[in-house]
Amino acid sequence: MKKTYNTSWNPFEIQYRVEDESSNQGLDFLFSHTHHSFTRSSQRGINSDKIIVALEFGEVFYSQGLQWCVLGEKNIPTYLKHKKNQLMNTVVIVSGDSNQVITCYRCTKPFKNIKTKSKILQKAS
């Protein structure tokens, strides 16, 4: 069984460690919020722990040069089933090269929405 826990005290950092209990070995992951994602996550009630669950257990899609981590109902681990309504359909968008969280949100049909997006990010004119 894996054990995951948040190791950062900085609100703009999302740092967590995943440990394998049988071997006591672990991996550290570090992501940082952009100002936009920090503001939006606060407004939408998505804290760092929910973002960590989405990053670790969510299904990853690559589109528009970004990573889209989608935490669907089937991706939620059994030990977090009691928080299913709070975690389900969470989407975390991460830049592909710098491990920055661009934004996060919840929507009713995230898989359908992401699959219908254009493959290339359009530039603003």
JSON list of C-alpha atoms in Angstrom, two decimals:
[
{"chain": "A", "resi": 1, "resn": "MET", "atom": "CA", "xyz": [0.00, 0.00, 0.00]},
{"chain": "A", "resi": 2, "resn": "LYS", "atom": "CA", "xyz": [1.17, 3.50, -0.81]},
{"chain": "A", "resi": 3, "resn": "LYS", "atom": "CA", "xyz": [1.07, 6.37, 1.62]},
{"chain": "A", "resi": 4, "resn": "THR", "atom": "CA", "xyz": [0.85, 9.96, 0.37]},
{"chain": "A", "resi": 5, "resn": "TYR", "atom": "CA", "xyz": [1.24, 13.11, 2.38]},
{"chain": "A", "resi": 6, "resn": "ASN", "atom": "CA", "xyz": [1.74, 16.84, 1.83]},
{"chain": "A", "resi": 7, "resn": "THR", "atom": "CA", "xyz": [5.18, 18.09, 2.89]},
{"chain": "A", "resi": 8, "resn": "SER", "atom": "CA", "xyz": [5.00, 21.80, 2.03]},
{"chain": "A", "resi": 9, "resn": "TRP", "atom": "CA", "xyz": [4.13, 24.73, 4.26]},
{"chain": "A", "resi": 10, "resn": "ASN", "atom": "CA", "xyz": [4.39, 27.29, 1.46]},
{"chain": "A", "resi": 11, "resn": "PRO", "atom": "CA", "xyz": [0.90, 28.01, 0.06]},
{"chain": "A", "resi": 12, "resn": "PHE", "atom": "CA", "xyz": [2.28, 28.50, -3.48]},
{"chain": "A", "resi": 13, "resn": "GLU", "atom": "CA", "xyz": [4.01, 25.11, -3.47]},
{"chain": "A", "resi": 14, "resn": "ILE", "atom": "CA", "xyz": [2.44, 21.69, -3.76]},
{"chain": "A", "resi": 15, "resn": "GLN", "atom": "CA", "xyz": [5.04, 19.28, -2.50]},
{"chain": "A", "resi": 16, "resn": "TYR", "atom": "CA", "xyz": [4.19, 15.74, -1.57]},
{"chain": "A", "resi": 17, "resn": "ARG", "atom": "CA", "xyz": [5.86, 12.44, -0.88]},
{"chain": "A", "resi": 18, "resn": "VAL", "atom": "CA", "xyz": [4.63, 9.01, -1.92]},
{"chain": "A", "resi": 19, "resn": "GLU", "atom": "CA", "xyz": [6.02, 6.15, 0.16]},
{"chain": "A", "resi": 20, "resn": "ASP", "atom": "CA", "xyz": [5.77, 2.42, -0.29]},
{"chain": "A", "resi": 21, "resn": "GLU", "atom": "CA", "xyz": [5.09, 1.04, 3.18]},
{"chain": "A", "resi": 22, "resn": "SER", "atom": "CA", "xyz": [6.63, -2.35, 2.48]},
{"chain": "A", "resi": 23, "resn": "SER", "atom": "CA", "xyz": [10.02, -1.03, 1.34]},
{"chain": "A", "resi": 24, "resn": "ASN", "atom": "CA", "xyz": [10.02, 2.39, 3.08]},
{"chain": "A", "resi": 25, "resn": "GLN", "atom": "CA", "xyz": [11.20, 4.01, -0.14]},
{"chain": "A", "resi": 26, "resn": "GLY", "atom": "CA", "xyz": [9.56, 7.11, -1.46]},
{"chain": "A", "resi": 27, "resn": "LEU", "atom": "CA", "xyz": [9.47, 9.70, -4.21]},
{"chain": "A", "resi": 28, "resn": "ASP", "atom": "CA", "xyz": [9.13, 13.45, -3.77]},
{"chain": "A", "resi": 29, "resn": "PHE", "atom": "CA", "xyz": [7.06, 15.56, -6.16]},
{"chain": "A", "resi": 30, "resn": "LEU", "atom": "CA", "xyz": [7.10, 19.35, -6.37]},
{"chain": "A", "resi": 31, "resn": "PHE", "atom": "CA", "xyz": [4.58, 21.51, -8.21]},
{"chain": "A", "resi": 32, "resn": "SER", "atom": "CA", "xyz": [4.04, 25.23, -7.87]},
{"chain": "A", "resi": 33, "resn": "HIS", "atom": "CA", "xyz": [0.94, 27.36, -8.24]},
{"chain": "A", "resi": 34, "resn": "THR", "atom": "CA", "xyz": [0.74, 30.24, -10.65]},
{"chain": "A", "resi": 35, "resn": "HIS", "atom": "CA", "xyz": [-0.94, 33.29, -9.18]},
{"chain": "A", "resi": 36, "resn": "HIS", "atom": "CA", "xyz": [-4.03, 32.47, -11.26]},
{"chain": "A", "resi": 37, "resn": "SER", "atom": "CA", "xyz": [-4.26, 28.85, -10.04]},
{"chain": "A", "resi": 38, "resn": "PHE", "atom": "CA", "xyz": [-3.76, 29.84, -6.41]},
{"chain": "A", "resi": 39, "resn": "THR", "atom": "CA", "xyz": [-6.56, 32.40, -6.65]},
{"chain": "A", "resi": 40, "resn": "ARG", "atom": "CA", "xyz": [-8.93, 30.07, -8.52]},
{"chain": "A", "resi": 41, "resn": "SER", "atom": "CA", "xyz": [-8.30, 27.08, -6.25]},
{"chain": "A", "resi": 42, "resn": "SER", "atom": "CA", "xyz": [-9.09, 29.25, -3.23]},
{"chain": "A", "resi": 43, "resn": "GLN", "atom": "CA", "xyz": [-12.28, 30.54, -4.83]},
{"chain": "A", "resi": 44, "resn": "ARG", "atom": "CA", "xyz": [-13.39, 27.05, -5.87]},
{"chain": "A", "resi": 45, "resn": "GLY", "atom": "CA", "xyz": [-12.60, 25.33, -2.56]},
{"chain": "A", "resi": 46, "resn": "ILE", "atom": "CA", "xyz": [-9.95, 23.04, -4.03]},
{"chain": "A", "resi": 47, "resn": "ASN", "atom": "CA", "xyz": [-7.15, 22.80, -1.48]},
{"chain": "A", "resi": 48, "resn": "SER", "atom": "CA", "xyz": [-3.66, 21.33, -1.94]},
{"chain": "A", "resi": 49, "resn": "ASP", "atom": "CA", "xyz": [-4.73, 17.92, -0.66]},
{"chain": "A", "resi": 50, "resn": "LYS", "atom": "CA", "xyz": [-7.42, 17.63, -3.35]},
{"chain": "A", "resi": 51, "resn": "ILE", "atom": "CA", "xyz": [-4.92, 18.72, -6.00]},
{"chain": "A", "resi": 52, "resn": "ILE", "atom": "CA", "xyz": [-2.45, 16.09, -4.78]},
{"chain": "A", "resi": 53, "resn": "VAL", "atom": "CA", "xyz": [-5.08, 13.35, -5.06]},
{"chain": "A", "resi": 54, "resn": "ALA", "atom": "CA", "xyz": [-5.92, 14.48, -8.61]},
{"chain": "A", "resi": 55, "resn": "LEU", "atom": "CA", "xyz": [-2.25, 14.57, -9.60]},
{"chain": "A", "resi": 56, "resn": "GLU", "atom": "CA", "xyz": [-1.50, 11.17, -8.13]},
{"chain": "A", "resi": 57, "resn": "PHE", "atom": "CA", "xyz": [-4.59, 9.15, -9.04]},
{"chain": "A", "resi": 58, "resn": "GLY", "atom": "CA", "xyz": [-6.13, 11.10, -11.91]},
{"chain": "A", "resi": 59, "resn": "GLU", "atom": "CA", "xyz": [-6.09, 10.05, -15.53]},
{"chain": "A", "resi": 60, "resn": "VAL", "atom": "CA", "xyz": [-3.64, 12.16, -17.54]},
{"chain": "A", "resi": 61, "resn": "PHE", "atom": "CA", "xyz": [-4.39, 13.60, -20.98]},
{"chain": "A", "resi": 62, "resn": "TYR", "atom": "CA", "xyz": [-1.92, 15.55, -23.08]},
{"chain": "A", "resi": 63, "resn": "SER", "atom": "CA", "xyz": [-3.45, 18.33, -25.15]},
{"chain": "A", "resi": 64, "resn": "GLN", "atom": "CA", "xyz": [-2.47, 21.86, -26.15]},
{"chain": "A", "resi": 65, "resn": "GLY", "atom": "CA", "xyz": [1.03, 21.35, -24.69]},
{"chain": "A", "resi": 66, "resn": "LEU", "atom": "CA", "xyz": [-0.47, 20.84, -21.22]},
{"chain": "A", "resi": 67, "resn": "GLN", "atom": "CA", "xyz": [-1.15, 17.91, -18.92]},
{"chain": "A", "resi": 68, "resn": "TRP", "atom": "CA", "xyz": [-4.78, 17.54, -17.90]},
{"chain": "A", "resi": 69, "resn": "CYS", "atom": "CA", "xyz": [-5.15, 15.39, -14.75]},
{"chain": "A", "resi": 70, "resn": "VAL", "atom": "CA", "xyz": [-8.76, 14.30, -14.38]},
{"chain": "A", "resi": 71, "resn": "LEU", "atom": "CA", "xyz": [-9.94, 12.58, -11.22]},
{"chain": "A", "resi": 72, "resn": "GLY", "atom": "CA", "xyz": [-13.03, 10.64, -12.19]},
{"chain": "A", "resi": 73, "resn": "GLU", "atom": "CA", "xyz": [-15.19, 8.54, -9.91]},
{"chain": "A", "resi": 74, "resn": "LYS", "atom": "CA", "xyz": [-13.38, 5.33, -10.87]},
{"chain": "A", "resi": 75, "resn": "ASN", "atom": "CA", "xyz": [-9.94, 6.82, -10.13]},
{"chain": "A", "resi": 76, "resn": "ILE", "atom": "CA", "xyz": [-10.64, 7.61, -6.48]},
{"chain": "A", "resi": 77, "resn": "PRO", "atom": "CA", "xyz": [-8.85, 5.10, -4.21]},
{"chain": "A", "resi": 78, "resn": "THR", "atom": "CA", "xyz": [-10.92, 3.02, -1.81]},
{"chain": "A", "resi": 79, "resn": "TYR", "atom": "CA", "xyz": [-9.56, 4.71, 1.32]},
{"chain": "A", "resi": 80, "resn": "LEU", "atom": "CA", "xyz": [-10.92, 8.05, 0.03]},
{"chain": "A", "resi": 81, "resn": "LYS", "atom": "CA", "xyz": [-14.40, 6.84, -0.99]},
{"chain": "A", "resi": 82, "resn": "HIS", "atom": "CA", "xyz": [-15.92, 8.76, 1.93]},
{"chain": "A", "resi": 83, "resn": "LYS", "atom": "CA", "xyz": [-14.77, 12.00, 0.22]},
{"chain": "A", "resi": 84, "resn": "LYS", "atom": "CA", "xyz": [-15.99, 10.96, -3.23]},
{"chain": "A", "resi": 85, "resn": "ASN", "atom": "CA", "xyz": [-18.41, 13.89, -3.63]},
{"chain": "A", "resi": 86, "resn": "GLN", "atom": "CA", "xyz": [-15.67, 16.42, -2.84]},
{"chain": "A", "resi": 87, "resn": "LEU", "atom": "CA", "xyz": [-13.03, 14.84, -5.11]},
{"chain": "A", "resi": 88, "resn": "MET", "atom": "CA", "xyz": [-14.97, 13.52, -8.09]},
{"chain": "A", "resi": 89, "resn": "ASN", "atom": "CA", "xyz": [-14.55, 15.30, -11.46]},
{"chain": "A", "resi": 90, "resn": "THR", "atom": "CA", "xyz": [-11.63, 17.46, -10.34]},
{"chain": "A", "resi": 91, "resn": "VAL", "atom": "CA", "xyz": [-9.42, 18.69, -13.18]},
{"chain": "A", "resi": 92, "resn": "VAL", "atom": "CA", "xyz": [-5.89, 19.99, -12.61]},
{"chain": "A", "resi": 93, "resn": "ILE", "atom": "CA", "xyz": [-4.03, 21.52, -15.55]},
{"chain": "A", "resi": 94, "resn": "VAL", "atom": "CA", "xyz": [-0.23, 21.45, -15.36]},
{"chain": "A", "resi": 95, "resn": "SER", "atom": "CA", "xyz": [2.25, 23.03, -17.75]},
{"chain": "A", "resi": 96, "resn": "GLY", "atom": "CA", "xyz": [4.16, 20.36, -19.59]},
{"chain": "A", "resi": 97, "resn": "ASP", "atom": "CA", "xyz": [7.67, 21.63, -18.92]},
{"chain": "A", "resi": 98, "resn": "SER", "atom": "CA", "xyz": [7.80, 23.51, -15.61]},
{"chain": "A", "resi": 99, "resn": "ASN", "atom": "CA", "xyz": [5.53, 21.57, -13.21]},
{"chain": "A", "resi": 100, "resn": "GLN", "atom": "CA", "xyz": [3.38, 24.63, -12.62]},
{"chain": "A", "resi": 101, "resn": "VAL", "atom": "CA", "xyz": [-0.30, 24.21, -11.89]},
{"chain": "A", "resi": 102, "resn": "ILE", "atom": "CA", "xyz": [-2.05, 26.50, -14.37]},
{"chain": "A", "resi": 103, "resn": "THR", "atom": "CA", "xyz": [-5.56, 26.13, -12.98]},
{"chain": "A", "resi": 104, "resn": "CYS", "atom": "CA", "xyz": [-7.93, 23.63, -11.37]},
{"chain": "A", "resi": 105, "resn": "TYR", "atom": "CA", "xyz": [-11.67, 23.24, -11.46]},
{"chain": "A", "resi": 106, "resn": "ARG", "atom": "CA", "xyz": [-14.53, 20.75, -11.21]},
{"chain": "A", "resi": 107, "resn": "CYS", "atom": "CA", "xyz": [-17.04, 19.99, -13.94]},
{"chain": "A", "resi": 108, "resn": "THR", "atom": "CA", "xyz": [-19.76, 17.42, -14.51]},
{"chain": "A", "resi": 109, "resn": "LYS", "atom": "CA", "xyz": [-18.33, 15.75, -17.64]},
{"chain": "A", "resi": 110, "resn": "PRO", "atom": "CA", "xyz": [-14.58, 16.41, -17.61]},
{"chain": "A", "resi": 111, "resn": "PHE", "atom": "CA", "xyz": [-13.55, 13.55, -19.92]},
{"chain": "A", "resi": 112, "resn": "LYS", "atom": "CA", "xyz": [-15.93, 14.66, -22.66]},
{"chain": "A", "resi": 113, "resn": "ASN", "atom": "CA", "xyz": [-14.90, 18.31, -22.34]},
{"chain": "A", "resi": 114, "resn": "ILE", "atom": "CA", "xyz": [-11.19, 17.58, -22.63]},
{"chain": "A", "resi": 115, "resn": "LYS", "atom": "CA", "xyz": [-11.55, 15.19, -25.55]},
{"chain": "A", "resi": 116, "resn": "THR", "atom": "CA", "xyz": [-13.48, 17.80, -27.54]},
{"chain": "A", "resi": 117, "resn": "LYS", "atom": "CA", "xyz": [-10.90, 20.58, -27.04]},
{"chain": "A", "resi": 118, "resn": "SER", "atom": "CA", "xyz": [-8.75, 21.55, -30.00]},
{"chain": "A", "resi": 119, "resn": "LYS", "atom": "CA", "xyz": [-5.32, 19.92, -30.08]},
{"chain": "A", "resi": 120, "resn": "ILE", "atom": "CA", "xyz": [-3.50, 23.25, -30.45]},
{"chain": "A", "resi": 121, "resn": "LEU", "atom": "CA", "xyz": [-3.79, 26.16, -28.05]},
{"chain": "A", "resi": 122, "resn": "GLN", "atom": "CA", "xyz": [-4.99, 29.23, -29.97]},
{"chain": "A", "resi": 123, "resn": "LYS", "atom": "CA", "xyz": [-3.08, 32.48, -29.57]},
{"chain": "A", "resi": 124, "resn": "ALA", "atom": "CA", "xyz": [-5.00, 35.57, -28.55]},
{"chain": "A", "resi": 125, "resn": "SER", "atom": "CA", "xyz": [-5.17, 38.15, -31.32]}
]
